Short mmCIF file of C-alpha atoms in Angstrom, two decimals:
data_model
loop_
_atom_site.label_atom_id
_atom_site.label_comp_id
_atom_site.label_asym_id
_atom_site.label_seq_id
_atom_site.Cartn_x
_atom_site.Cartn_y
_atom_site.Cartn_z
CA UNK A 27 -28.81 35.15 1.55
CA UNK A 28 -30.05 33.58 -1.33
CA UNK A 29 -26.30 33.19 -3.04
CA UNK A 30 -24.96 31.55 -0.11
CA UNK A 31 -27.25 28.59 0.54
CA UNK A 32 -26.63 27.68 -3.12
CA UNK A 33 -22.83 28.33 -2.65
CA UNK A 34 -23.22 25.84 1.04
CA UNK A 35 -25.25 23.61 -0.95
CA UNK A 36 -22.77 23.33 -4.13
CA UNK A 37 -19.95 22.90 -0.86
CA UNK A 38 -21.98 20.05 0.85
CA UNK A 39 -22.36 18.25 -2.66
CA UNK A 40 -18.93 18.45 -3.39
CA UNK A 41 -17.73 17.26 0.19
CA UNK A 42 -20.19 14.62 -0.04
CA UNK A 43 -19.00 12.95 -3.75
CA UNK A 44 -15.09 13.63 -2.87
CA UNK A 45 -15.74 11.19 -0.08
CA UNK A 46 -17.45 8.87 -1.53
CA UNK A 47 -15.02 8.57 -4.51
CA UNK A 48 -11.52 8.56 -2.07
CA UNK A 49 -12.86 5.49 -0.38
CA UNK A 50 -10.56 2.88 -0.44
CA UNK A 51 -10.50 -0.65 0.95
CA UNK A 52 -7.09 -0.23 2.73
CA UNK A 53 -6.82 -3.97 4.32
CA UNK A 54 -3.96 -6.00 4.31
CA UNK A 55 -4.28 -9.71 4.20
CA UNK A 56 -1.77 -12.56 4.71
CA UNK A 57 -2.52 -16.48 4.42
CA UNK A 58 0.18 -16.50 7.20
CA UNK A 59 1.67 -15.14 10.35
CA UNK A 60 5.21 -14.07 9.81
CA UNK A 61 8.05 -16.33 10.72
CA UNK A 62 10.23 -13.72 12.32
CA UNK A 63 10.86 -10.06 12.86
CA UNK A 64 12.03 -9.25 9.59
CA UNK A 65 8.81 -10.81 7.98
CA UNK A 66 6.43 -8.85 9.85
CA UNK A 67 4.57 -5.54 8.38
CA UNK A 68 6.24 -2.36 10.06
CA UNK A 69 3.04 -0.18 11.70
CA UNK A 70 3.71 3.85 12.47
CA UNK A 71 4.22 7.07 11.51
CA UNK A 72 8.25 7.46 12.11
CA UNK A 73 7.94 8.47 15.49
CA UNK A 74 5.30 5.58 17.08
CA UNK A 75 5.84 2.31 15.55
CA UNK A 76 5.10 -1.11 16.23
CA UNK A 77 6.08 -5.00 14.08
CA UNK A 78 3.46 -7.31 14.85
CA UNK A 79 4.04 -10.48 13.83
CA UNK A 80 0.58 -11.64 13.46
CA UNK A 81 0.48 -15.11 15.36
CA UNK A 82 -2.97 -16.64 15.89
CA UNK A 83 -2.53 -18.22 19.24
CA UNK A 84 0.51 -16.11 20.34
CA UNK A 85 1.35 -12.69 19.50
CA UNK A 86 4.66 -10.85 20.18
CA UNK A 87 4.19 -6.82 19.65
CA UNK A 88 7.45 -5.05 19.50
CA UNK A 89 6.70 -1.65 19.91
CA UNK A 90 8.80 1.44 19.51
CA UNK A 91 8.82 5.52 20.40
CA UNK A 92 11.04 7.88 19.23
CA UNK A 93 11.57 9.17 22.97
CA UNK A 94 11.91 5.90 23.97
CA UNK A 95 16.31 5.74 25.28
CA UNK A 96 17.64 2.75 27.01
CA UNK A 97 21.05 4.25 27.31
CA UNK A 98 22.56 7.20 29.59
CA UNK A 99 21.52 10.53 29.44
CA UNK A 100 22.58 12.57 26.39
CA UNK A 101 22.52 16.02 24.70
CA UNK A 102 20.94 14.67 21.06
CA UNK A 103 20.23 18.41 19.70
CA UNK A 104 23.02 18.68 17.23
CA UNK A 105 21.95 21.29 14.95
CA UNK A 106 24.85 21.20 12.98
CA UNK A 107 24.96 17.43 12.61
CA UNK A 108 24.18 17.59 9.00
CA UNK A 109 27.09 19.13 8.06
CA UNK A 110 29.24 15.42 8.56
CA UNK A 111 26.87 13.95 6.65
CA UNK A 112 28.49 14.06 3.31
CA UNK A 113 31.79 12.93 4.63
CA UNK A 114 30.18 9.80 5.99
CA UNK A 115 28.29 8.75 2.74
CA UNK A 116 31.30 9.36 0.78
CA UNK A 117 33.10 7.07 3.63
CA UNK A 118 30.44 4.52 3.52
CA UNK A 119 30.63 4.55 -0.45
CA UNK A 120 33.98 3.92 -0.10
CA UNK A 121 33.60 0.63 2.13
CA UNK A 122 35.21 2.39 5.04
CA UNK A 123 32.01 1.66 6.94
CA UNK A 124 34.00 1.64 10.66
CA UNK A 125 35.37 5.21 9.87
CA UNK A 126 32.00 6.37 8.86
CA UNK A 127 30.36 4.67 12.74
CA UNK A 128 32.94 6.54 14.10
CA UNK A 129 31.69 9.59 12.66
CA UNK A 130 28.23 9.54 12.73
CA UNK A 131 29.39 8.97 16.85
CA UNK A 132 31.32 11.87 16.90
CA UNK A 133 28.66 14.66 15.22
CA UNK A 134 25.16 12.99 15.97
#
């Protein structure tokens, strides 16, 4: 019983000083808003996201979900999609960028 209240103890230490050393002031400060969509600071995790563009007295919020469709229904579960993939970077490296759209339409 002994053995494992040091070995907790030892634990609770460690837990205790790894936090203490990983903190971080993660802020991000600006002097000011963004002009524009392309100057504000993209917010997610690749499947919620969200460009604020930081105004003070009027703030748009363009937010975005990966389930999120504004088109017709479709069937998007293309397991074999990567297989074209090559073929369109090697068009697209070749500046044939309307043969590689048409592509990526046909397989994904």
């Amino acid at each position: 019983m002994k053995k494992e209240s040091i070995y907790l103890l030892l634990f609770s230490i460690f837990i205790g000083a790894s936090n203490a050393f990983c903190q971080q002031n993660l802020r991000l400060w600006y002097n000011k808003p963004a002009h524009g969509w392309l100057e504000s600071v993209p917010l997610g995790n690749g499947r919620l996201g969200a460009m604020p563009d930081c105004g003070v007295m009027n703030e748009n919020i363009v937010l975005n979900d990966v389930t999120l469709w504004s088109g017709s229904p479709q069937h998007a579960d293309k397991p074999d999609a990567y297989k074209a993939l090559p073929a369109i970077r090697k068009l697209i490296f070749e500046g044939k960028n309307p043969a590689a759209q048409r592509l990526v339409t046909k397989e994904f």
